[in-house]
């Protein structure tokens, strides 16, 4: 049984698309491949009292210093010496993670590129069997770490970078040779069949914050006063202060499937250079057309199953009308894209599995 351990300086939740995909990966590794998977988390003592509340929002109960989320086991350790970004914490956190590794003897380690002390610990253990995930194009340039001494040295030893899209692969090539970069496509929760037939009622926008295109969406709603828009928040304090009359705000939803089934389309005018963008695939799998911005990995995720546009309201309105008049066509195109993605994902996962097993067999 191959043993995988994940090093984290933050709690593992379902706060964003990246975390959700990690949890889907780890669950798959356990259930489909029979791997032994566990998350080790090093947290400051000061956050201990807030931990139960944070986990509760995901329906997770803390049992001592352990919890389980998405069938993945997680173990927490606290110390006043731990801090995710303070350089004074580097030695303590590296010592903690390296001791855990020495005691448990895993076959592979996962860490995130911006979880600096987790990544540096993995590099000091075994660069050949440590996998560093890169999900943001702001961070790959190593020269930004030159003022951080041993941290910079550790990052120079990285041998395995994981990215989720060709867009992020190109970004990673700014600092790493192509041979070190591995594309592992995102695990997405996609229903096997589209949602049941229903009459579309509104245009859907998820996570109404500035970097996701809030200003653009508010202007779009103003230009279409006879159309109904639904904004789905991610956090309790996320509701915009002023909303047009034709915009309904609803709080965070554990499952968007019911909303997808009633939406004319998912609108995703992200300003952020999305590393991948999971929502379009979730929507298309539910039979909901998608219009998204040409940012980061979104065009690649959409493929020919959705519409990718620049930030021009008239173009978006034209595409919205096109979807209304040719809905069946766009639903079918979305379904075709989902099937295409599932096939590519299966091949991507199998390739990664074989690579991990080969490294263990070769005793790298």
GROMACS .gro file of C-alpha atoms in nm:
model
  364
    1UNK     CA    1   0.000   0.000   0.000
    2UNK     CA    2   0.153   0.329  -0.111
    3UNK     CA    3   0.164   0.588   0.167
    4UNK     CA    4   0.103   0.958   0.087
    5UNK     CA    5   0.129   1.238   0.342
    6UNK     CA    6   0.024   1.600   0.291
    7UNK     CA    7   0.203   1.880   0.478
    8UNK     CA    8  -0.013   2.183   0.560
    9UNK     CA    9   0.031   2.502   0.767
   10UNK     CA   10  -0.345   2.564   0.734
   11UNK     CA   11  -0.657   2.361   0.805
   12UNK     CA   12  -0.782   2.147   0.521
   13UNK     CA   13  -1.134   2.261   0.437
   14UNK     CA   14  -1.346   2.330   0.132
   15UNK     CA   15  -1.283   2.704   0.115
   16UNK     CA   16  -1.188   2.723  -0.253
   17UNK     CA   17  -1.168   2.524  -0.574
   18UNK     CA   18  -0.809   2.420  -0.511
   19UNK     CA   19  -0.885   2.268  -0.171
   20UNK     CA   20  -1.194   2.093  -0.304
   21UNK     CA   21  -0.989   1.939  -0.583
   22UNK     CA   22  -0.720   1.826  -0.338
   23UNK     CA   23  -0.984   1.650  -0.130
   24UNK     CA   24  -1.126   1.483  -0.441
   25UNK     CA   25  -0.776   1.366  -0.538
   26UNK     CA   26  -0.707   1.225  -0.194
   27UNK     CA   27  -1.042   1.049  -0.168
   28UNK     CA   28  -0.982   0.891  -0.510
   29UNK     CA   29  -0.632   0.778  -0.412
   30UNK     CA   30  -0.780   0.604  -0.107
   31UNK     CA   31  -1.094   0.450  -0.252
   32UNK     CA   32  -0.985   0.370  -0.608
   33UNK     CA   33  -0.616   0.297  -0.557
   34UNK     CA   34  -0.605   0.179  -0.196
   35UNK     CA   35  -0.341   0.434  -0.094
   36UNK     CA   36  -0.285   0.526   0.271
   37UNK     CA   37  -0.351   0.902   0.279
   38UNK     CA   38  -0.326   1.147   0.568
   39UNK     CA   39  -0.289   1.524   0.617
   40UNK     CA   40  -0.050   1.665   0.878
   41UNK     CA   41  -0.125   2.022   0.983
   42UNK     CA   42   0.101   2.251   1.190
   43UNK     CA   43  -0.089   2.546   1.340
   44UNK     CA   44  -0.009   2.834   1.577
   45UNK     CA   45  -0.135   2.778   1.931
   46UNK     CA   46  -0.331   3.104   1.902
   47UNK     CA   47  -0.582   2.961   1.651
   48UNK     CA   48  -0.669   2.650   1.853
   49UNK     CA   49  -0.993   2.791   1.994
   50UNK     CA   50  -1.117   2.890   1.646
   51UNK     CA   51  -1.051   2.553   1.484
   52UNK     CA   52  -1.386   2.386   1.573
   53UNK     CA   53  -1.586   2.681   1.437
   54UNK     CA   54  -1.391   2.686   1.112
   55UNK     CA   55  -1.444   2.315   1.052
   56UNK     CA   56  -1.810   2.326   1.151
   57UNK     CA   57  -1.898   2.537   0.846
   58UNK     CA   58  -1.800   2.235   0.634
   59UNK     CA   59  -2.003   1.996   0.849
   60UNK     CA   60  -1.687   1.858   1.013
   61UNK     CA   61  -1.651   1.776   1.382
   62UNK     CA   62  -1.314   1.787   1.557
   63UNK     CA   63  -1.226   1.478   1.761
   64UNK     CA   64  -0.937   1.577   1.986
   65UNK     CA   65  -0.677   1.698   1.736
   66UNK     CA   66  -0.811   1.487   1.452
   67UNK     CA   67  -1.088   1.523   1.198
   68UNK     CA   68  -1.205   1.366   0.875
   69UNK     CA   69  -1.322   1.557   0.569
   70UNK     CA   70  -1.430   1.397   0.242
   71UNK     CA   71  -1.313   1.064   0.390
   72UNK     CA   72  -0.961   1.207   0.429
   73UNK     CA   73  -0.794   1.181   0.772
   74UNK     CA   74  -0.638   1.499   0.908
   75UNK     CA   75  -0.420   1.543   1.217
   76UNK     CA   76  -0.348   1.881   1.380
   77UNK     CA   77  -0.048   1.980   1.593
   78UNK     CA   78  -0.026   2.317   1.768
   79UNK     CA   79   0.275   2.515   1.888
   80UNK     CA   80   0.347   2.882   1.972
   81UNK     CA   81   0.652   2.839   1.747
   82UNK     CA   82   0.442   2.762   1.438
   83UNK     CA   83   0.347   3.032   1.188
   84UNK     CA   84   0.285   2.979   0.814
   85UNK     CA   85   0.487   3.279   0.688
   86UNK     CA   86   0.709   3.410   0.970
   87UNK     CA   87   1.069   3.314   0.891
   88UNK     CA   88   1.137   3.271   1.262
   89UNK     CA   89   0.904   2.969   1.246
   90UNK     CA   90   1.091   2.796   0.966
   91UNK     CA   91   1.324   2.587   1.184
   92UNK     CA   92   1.046   2.474   1.420
   93UNK     CA   93   0.805   2.379   1.144
   94UNK     CA   94   1.068   2.198   0.940
   95UNK     CA   95   1.180   2.006   1.250
   96UNK     CA   96   0.819   1.909   1.320
   97UNK     CA   97   0.743   1.789   0.967
   98UNK     CA   98   1.075   1.606   0.930
   99UNK     CA   99   1.022   1.425   1.260
  100UNK     CA  100   0.674   1.316   1.148
  101UNK     CA  101   0.819   1.192   0.820
  102UNK     CA  102   1.099   1.005   0.997
  103UNK     CA  103   0.852   0.829   1.227
  104UNK     CA  104   0.591   0.746   0.963
  105UNK     CA  105   0.815   0.681   0.659
  106UNK     CA  106   0.577   0.779   0.378
  107UNK     CA  107   0.640   0.697   0.013
  108UNK     CA  108   0.541   1.040  -0.118
  109UNK     CA  109   0.479   1.391   0.015
  110UNK     CA  110   0.245   1.661  -0.115
  111UNK     CA  111   0.277   2.031  -0.034
  112UNK     CA  112   0.163   2.358  -0.188
  113UNK     CA  113   0.416   2.594  -0.344
  114UNK     CA  114   0.312   2.886  -0.122
  115UNK     CA  115   0.311   2.677   0.196
  116UNK     CA  116   0.678   2.763   0.220
  117UNK     CA  117   0.790   2.568   0.527
  118UNK     CA  118   0.590   2.261   0.424
  119UNK     CA  119   0.754   2.266   0.080
  120UNK     CA  120   1.102   2.327   0.221
  121UNK     CA  121   1.053   2.034   0.462
  122UNK     CA  122   0.958   1.810   0.173
  123UNK     CA  123   1.267   1.917  -0.021
  124UNK     CA  124   1.493   1.841   0.275
  125UNK     CA  125   1.338   1.495   0.301
  126UNK     CA  126   1.344   1.371  -0.060
  127UNK     CA  127   1.296   1.596  -0.366
  128UNK     CA  128   1.241   1.295  -0.593
  129UNK     CA  129   0.928   1.186  -0.407
  130UNK     CA  130   0.793   1.526  -0.305
  131UNK     CA  131   0.522   1.685  -0.517
  132UNK     CA  132   0.480   2.062  -0.502
  133UNK     CA  133   0.148   2.197  -0.628
  134UNK     CA  134   0.145   2.527  -0.814
  135UNK     CA  135  -0.199   2.688  -0.844
  136UNK     CA  136  -0.123   3.057  -0.884
  137UNK     CA  137   0.081   3.223  -1.156
  138UNK     CA  138   0.194   3.500  -0.919
  139UNK     CA  139   0.431   3.270  -0.733
  140UNK     CA  140   0.645   3.049  -0.956
  141UNK     CA  141   0.939   3.285  -1.007
  142UNK     CA  142   1.218   3.167  -0.779
  143UNK     CA  143   1.396   3.502  -0.783
  144UNK     CA  144   1.129   3.633  -0.543
  145UNK     CA  145   1.272   3.404  -0.276
  146UNK     CA  146   1.637   3.506  -0.311
  147UNK     CA  147   1.626   3.714   0.008
  148UNK     CA  148   1.512   3.415   0.213
  149UNK     CA  149   1.835   3.217   0.234
  150UNK     CA  150   1.777   2.848   0.303
  151UNK     CA  151   1.419   2.873   0.179
  152UNK     CA  152   1.549   2.976  -0.163
  153UNK     CA  153   1.801   2.691  -0.158
  154UNK     CA  154   1.528   2.439  -0.078
  155UNK     CA  155   1.309   2.559  -0.362
  156UNK     CA  156   1.597   2.524  -0.607
  157UNK     CA  157   1.588   2.150  -0.529
  158UNK     CA  158   1.228   2.104  -0.642
  159UNK     CA  159   1.204   1.815  -0.888
  160UNK     CA  160   0.828   1.767  -0.920
  161UNK     CA  161   0.586   2.054  -0.984
  162UNK     CA  162   0.218   1.968  -1.027
  163UNK     CA  163  -0.008   2.198  -1.231
  164UNK     CA  164  -0.371   2.160  -1.336
  165UNK     CA  165  -0.369   2.331  -1.675
  166UNK     CA  166  -0.153   2.411  -1.976
  167UNK     CA  167  -0.179   2.776  -1.873
  168UNK     CA  168  -0.014   2.702  -1.537
  169UNK     CA  169   0.239   2.477  -1.709
  170UNK     CA  170   0.356   2.772  -1.918
  171UNK     CA  171   0.370   2.988  -1.605
  172UNK     CA  172   0.581   2.731  -1.420
  173UNK     CA  173   0.828   2.717  -1.707
  174UNK     CA  174   0.943   3.065  -1.605
  175UNK     CA  175   1.143   2.903  -1.325
  176UNK     CA  176   1.150   2.528  -1.384
  177UNK     CA  177   1.252   2.307  -1.677
  178UNK     CA  178   0.967   2.133  -1.855
  179UNK     CA  179   1.091   1.793  -1.735
  180UNK     CA  180   1.004   1.885  -1.374
  181UNK     CA  181   0.648   1.995  -1.449
  182UNK     CA  182   0.365   1.741  -1.438
  183UNK     CA  183   0.010   1.818  -1.545
  184UNK     CA  184  -0.243   1.648  -1.317
  185UNK     CA  185  -0.592   1.745  -1.424
  186UNK     CA  186  -0.831   1.859  -1.154
  187UNK     CA  187  -1.073   1.619  -0.994
  188UNK     CA  188  -1.423   1.760  -1.040
  189UNK     CA  189  -1.753   1.651  -0.886
  190UNK     CA  190  -1.954   1.595  -1.204
  191UNK     CA  191  -2.292   1.416  -1.202
  192UNK     CA  192  -2.325   1.135  -1.455
  193UNK     CA  193  -2.648   1.281  -1.591
  194UNK     CA  194  -2.766   1.641  -1.636
  195UNK     CA  195  -3.011   1.781  -1.384
  196UNK     CA  196  -3.378   1.709  -1.450
  197UNK     CA  197  -3.549   1.930  -1.706
  198UNK     CA  198  -3.670   2.262  -1.567
  199UNK     CA  199  -3.752   2.601  -1.708
  200UNK     CA  200  -3.446   2.827  -1.666
  201UNK     CA  201  -3.525   3.119  -1.437
  202UNK     CA  202  -3.211   3.328  -1.387
  203UNK     CA  203  -2.847   3.397  -1.470
  204UNK     CA  204  -2.612   3.254  -1.207
  205UNK     CA  205  -2.297   3.418  -1.065
  206UNK     CA  206  -2.096   3.244  -0.791
  207UNK     CA  207  -1.859   3.411  -0.543
  208UNK     CA  208  -1.946   3.782  -0.589
  209UNK     CA  209  -1.613   3.948  -0.509
  210UNK     CA  210  -1.404   4.194  -0.707
  211UNK     CA  211  -1.148   3.946  -0.845
  212UNK     CA  212  -1.430   3.721  -0.967
  213UNK     CA  213  -1.588   4.003  -1.168
  214UNK     CA  214  -1.839   4.158  -0.926
  215UNK     CA  215  -1.821   4.508  -1.076
  216UNK     CA  216  -1.870   4.372  -1.427
  217UNK     CA  217  -2.172   4.168  -1.314
  218UNK     CA  218  -2.335   4.461  -1.135
  219UNK     CA  219  -2.302   4.669  -1.451
  220UNK     CA  220  -2.438   4.382  -1.659
  221UNK     CA  221  -2.742   4.350  -1.432
  222UNK     CA  222  -2.804   4.725  -1.462
  223UNK     CA  223  -2.803   4.693  -1.841
  224UNK     CA  224  -3.058   4.410  -1.829
  225UNK     CA  225  -3.324   4.526  -1.579
  226UNK     CA  226  -3.580   4.272  -1.704
  227UNK     CA  227  -3.350   3.976  -1.641
  228UNK     CA  228  -3.313   3.802  -1.305
  229UNK     CA  229  -2.967   3.736  -1.163
  230UNK     CA  230  -2.875   3.520  -0.864
  231UNK     CA  231  -2.545   3.587  -0.683
  232UNK     CA  232  -2.421   3.305  -0.459
  233UNK     CA  233  -2.188   3.416  -0.178
  234UNK     CA  234  -1.899   3.223  -0.034
  235UNK     CA  235  -1.879   3.379   0.313
  236UNK     CA  236  -2.135   3.538   0.546
  237UNK     CA  237  -1.993   3.890   0.513
  238UNK     CA  238  -1.959   3.875   0.134
  239UNK     CA  239  -2.293   4.028   0.034
  240UNK     CA  240  -2.242   4.348  -0.170
  241UNK     CA  241  -2.375   4.656   0.009
  242UNK     CA  242  -2.580   4.776  -0.288
  243UNK     CA  243  -2.751   4.544  -0.535
  244UNK     CA  244  -2.974   4.619  -0.835
  245UNK     CA  245  -3.339   4.524  -0.785
  246UNK     CA  246  -3.309   4.237  -1.031
  247UNK     CA  247  -3.029   4.069  -0.832
  248UNK     CA  248  -3.101   3.817  -0.557
  249UNK     CA  249  -2.820   3.733  -0.316
  250UNK     CA  250  -2.813   3.394  -0.145
  251UNK     CA  251  -2.550   3.264   0.100
  252UNK     CA  252  -2.299   2.986   0.048
  253UNK     CA  253  -2.446   2.661  -0.085
  254UNK     CA  254  -2.305   2.317  -0.007
  255UNK     CA  255  -2.438   2.187  -0.338
  256UNK     CA  256  -2.493   2.407  -0.642
  257UNK     CA  257  -2.671   2.138  -0.844
  258UNK     CA  258  -3.020   2.266  -0.761
  259UNK     CA  259  -2.921   2.616  -0.872
  260UNK     CA  260  -2.753   2.492  -1.189
  261UNK     CA  261  -3.075   2.315  -1.287
  262UNK     CA  262  -3.268   2.644  -1.275
  263UNK     CA  263  -3.002   2.871  -1.428
  264UNK     CA  264  -3.010   2.997  -1.785
  265UNK     CA  265  -2.631   2.990  -1.770
  266UNK     CA  266  -2.340   3.023  -1.532
  267UNK     CA  267  -2.168   3.360  -1.580
  268UNK     CA  268  -1.802   3.367  -1.473
  269UNK     CA  269  -1.638   3.702  -1.562
  270UNK     CA  270  -1.332   3.639  -1.347
  271UNK     CA  271  -1.073   3.916  -1.343
  272UNK     CA  272  -0.831   3.680  -1.169
  273UNK     CA  273  -0.603   3.470  -1.385
  274UNK     CA  274  -0.772   3.144  -1.290
  275UNK     CA  275  -0.530   2.853  -1.266
  276UNK     CA  276  -0.804   2.622  -1.389
  277UNK     CA  277  -1.166   2.703  -1.305
  278UNK     CA  278  -1.373   2.409  -1.179
  279UNK     CA  279  -1.718   2.571  -1.183
  280UNK     CA  280  -1.764   2.562  -1.563
  281UNK     CA  281  -1.722   2.184  -1.572
  282UNK     CA  282  -1.955   2.137  -1.275
  283UNK     CA  283  -2.216   2.353  -1.448
  284UNK     CA  284  -2.181   2.186  -1.789
  285UNK     CA  285  -2.208   1.842  -1.631
  286UNK     CA  286  -2.541   1.954  -1.481
  287UNK     CA  287  -2.666   2.067  -1.822
  288UNK     CA  288  -2.606   2.439  -1.765
  289UNK     CA  289  -2.435   2.648  -2.036
  290UNK     CA  290  -2.138   2.865  -1.939
  291UNK     CA  291  -2.003   3.206  -2.038
  292UNK     CA  292  -1.664   3.294  -1.887
  293UNK     CA  293  -1.386   3.546  -1.927
  294UNK     CA  294  -1.069   3.480  -2.123
  295UNK     CA  295  -0.854   3.465  -1.813
  296UNK     CA  296  -0.590   3.212  -1.714
  297UNK     CA  297  -0.696   2.853  -1.764
  298UNK     CA  298  -1.068   2.924  -1.818
  299UNK     CA  299  -1.065   2.900  -2.202
  300UNK     CA  300  -0.884   2.565  -2.174
  301UNK     CA  301  -1.137   2.437  -1.919
  302UNK     CA  302  -1.431   2.544  -2.135
  303UNK     CA  303  -1.291   2.394  -2.454
  304UNK     CA  304  -1.561   2.404  -2.719
  305UNK     CA  305  -1.832   2.348  -2.458
  306UNK     CA  306  -1.878   2.711  -2.351
  307UNK     CA  307  -1.820   3.070  -2.454
  308UNK     CA  308  -1.505   3.263  -2.355
  309UNK     CA  309  -1.517   3.643  -2.388
  310UNK     CA  310  -1.329   3.961  -2.308
  311UNK     CA  311  -1.487   4.223  -2.081
  312UNK     CA  312  -1.737   4.383  -2.316
  313UNK     CA  313  -2.095   4.397  -2.193
  314UNK     CA  314  -2.244   4.398  -2.540
  315UNK     CA  315  -2.059   4.078  -2.629
  316UNK     CA  316  -2.182   3.912  -2.310
  317UNK     CA  317  -2.541   4.020  -2.375
  318UNK     CA  318  -2.519   3.890  -2.732
  319UNK     CA  319  -2.391   3.554  -2.607
  320UNK     CA  320  -2.662   3.537  -2.341
  321UNK     CA  321  -2.925   3.585  -2.612
  322UNK     CA  322  -2.753   3.319  -2.821
  323UNK     CA  323  -2.774   3.070  -2.534
  324UNK     CA  324  -3.142   3.151  -2.481
  325UNK     CA  325  -3.224   3.091  -2.848
  326UNK     CA  326  -2.998   2.784  -2.889
  327UNK     CA  327  -3.005   2.636  -2.542
  328UNK     CA  328  -3.018   2.271  -2.649
  329UNK     CA  329  -2.710   2.321  -2.866
  330UNK     CA  330  -2.506   2.470  -2.580
  331UNK     CA  331  -2.625   2.208  -2.332
  332UNK     CA  332  -2.512   1.935  -2.572
  333UNK     CA  333  -2.178   2.104  -2.639
  334UNK     CA  334  -2.122   2.129  -2.265
  335UNK     CA  335  -2.202   1.760  -2.219
  336UNK     CA  336  -1.958   1.668  -2.494
  337UNK     CA  337  -1.688   1.873  -2.323
  338UNK     CA  338  -1.755   1.695  -1.992
  339UNK     CA  339  -1.716   1.353  -2.157
  340UNK     CA  340  -1.395   1.470  -2.321
  341UNK     CA  341  -1.264   1.596  -1.987
  342UNK     CA  342  -1.352   1.275  -1.803
  343UNK     CA  343  -1.155   1.073  -2.055
  344UNK     CA  344  -0.851   1.302  -2.032
  345UNK     CA  345  -0.873   1.307  -1.650
  346UNK     CA  346  -0.870   0.928  -1.633
  347UNK     CA  347  -0.555   0.917  -1.847
  348UNK     CA  348  -0.392   1.193  -1.639
  349UNK     CA  349  -0.459   1.011  -1.311
  350UNK     CA  350  -0.333   0.680  -1.443
  351UNK     CA  351  -0.012   0.842  -1.567
  352UNK     CA  352   0.046   1.001  -1.226
  353UNK     CA  353  -0.021   0.672  -1.044
  354UNK     CA  354   0.232   0.488  -1.260
  355UNK     CA  355   0.492   0.760  -1.207
  356UNK     CA  356   0.452   0.747  -0.827
  357UNK     CA  357   0.478   0.369  -0.821
  358UNK     CA  358   0.784   0.375  -1.046
  359UNK     CA  359   0.964   0.617  -0.814
  360UNK     CA  360   0.900   0.391  -0.517
  361UNK     CA  361   1.006   0.079  -0.708
  362UNK     CA  362   1.327   0.253  -0.817
  363UNK     CA  363   1.392   0.355  -0.453
  364UNK     CA  364   1.460   0.714  -0.554
   0.00000   0.00000   0.00000
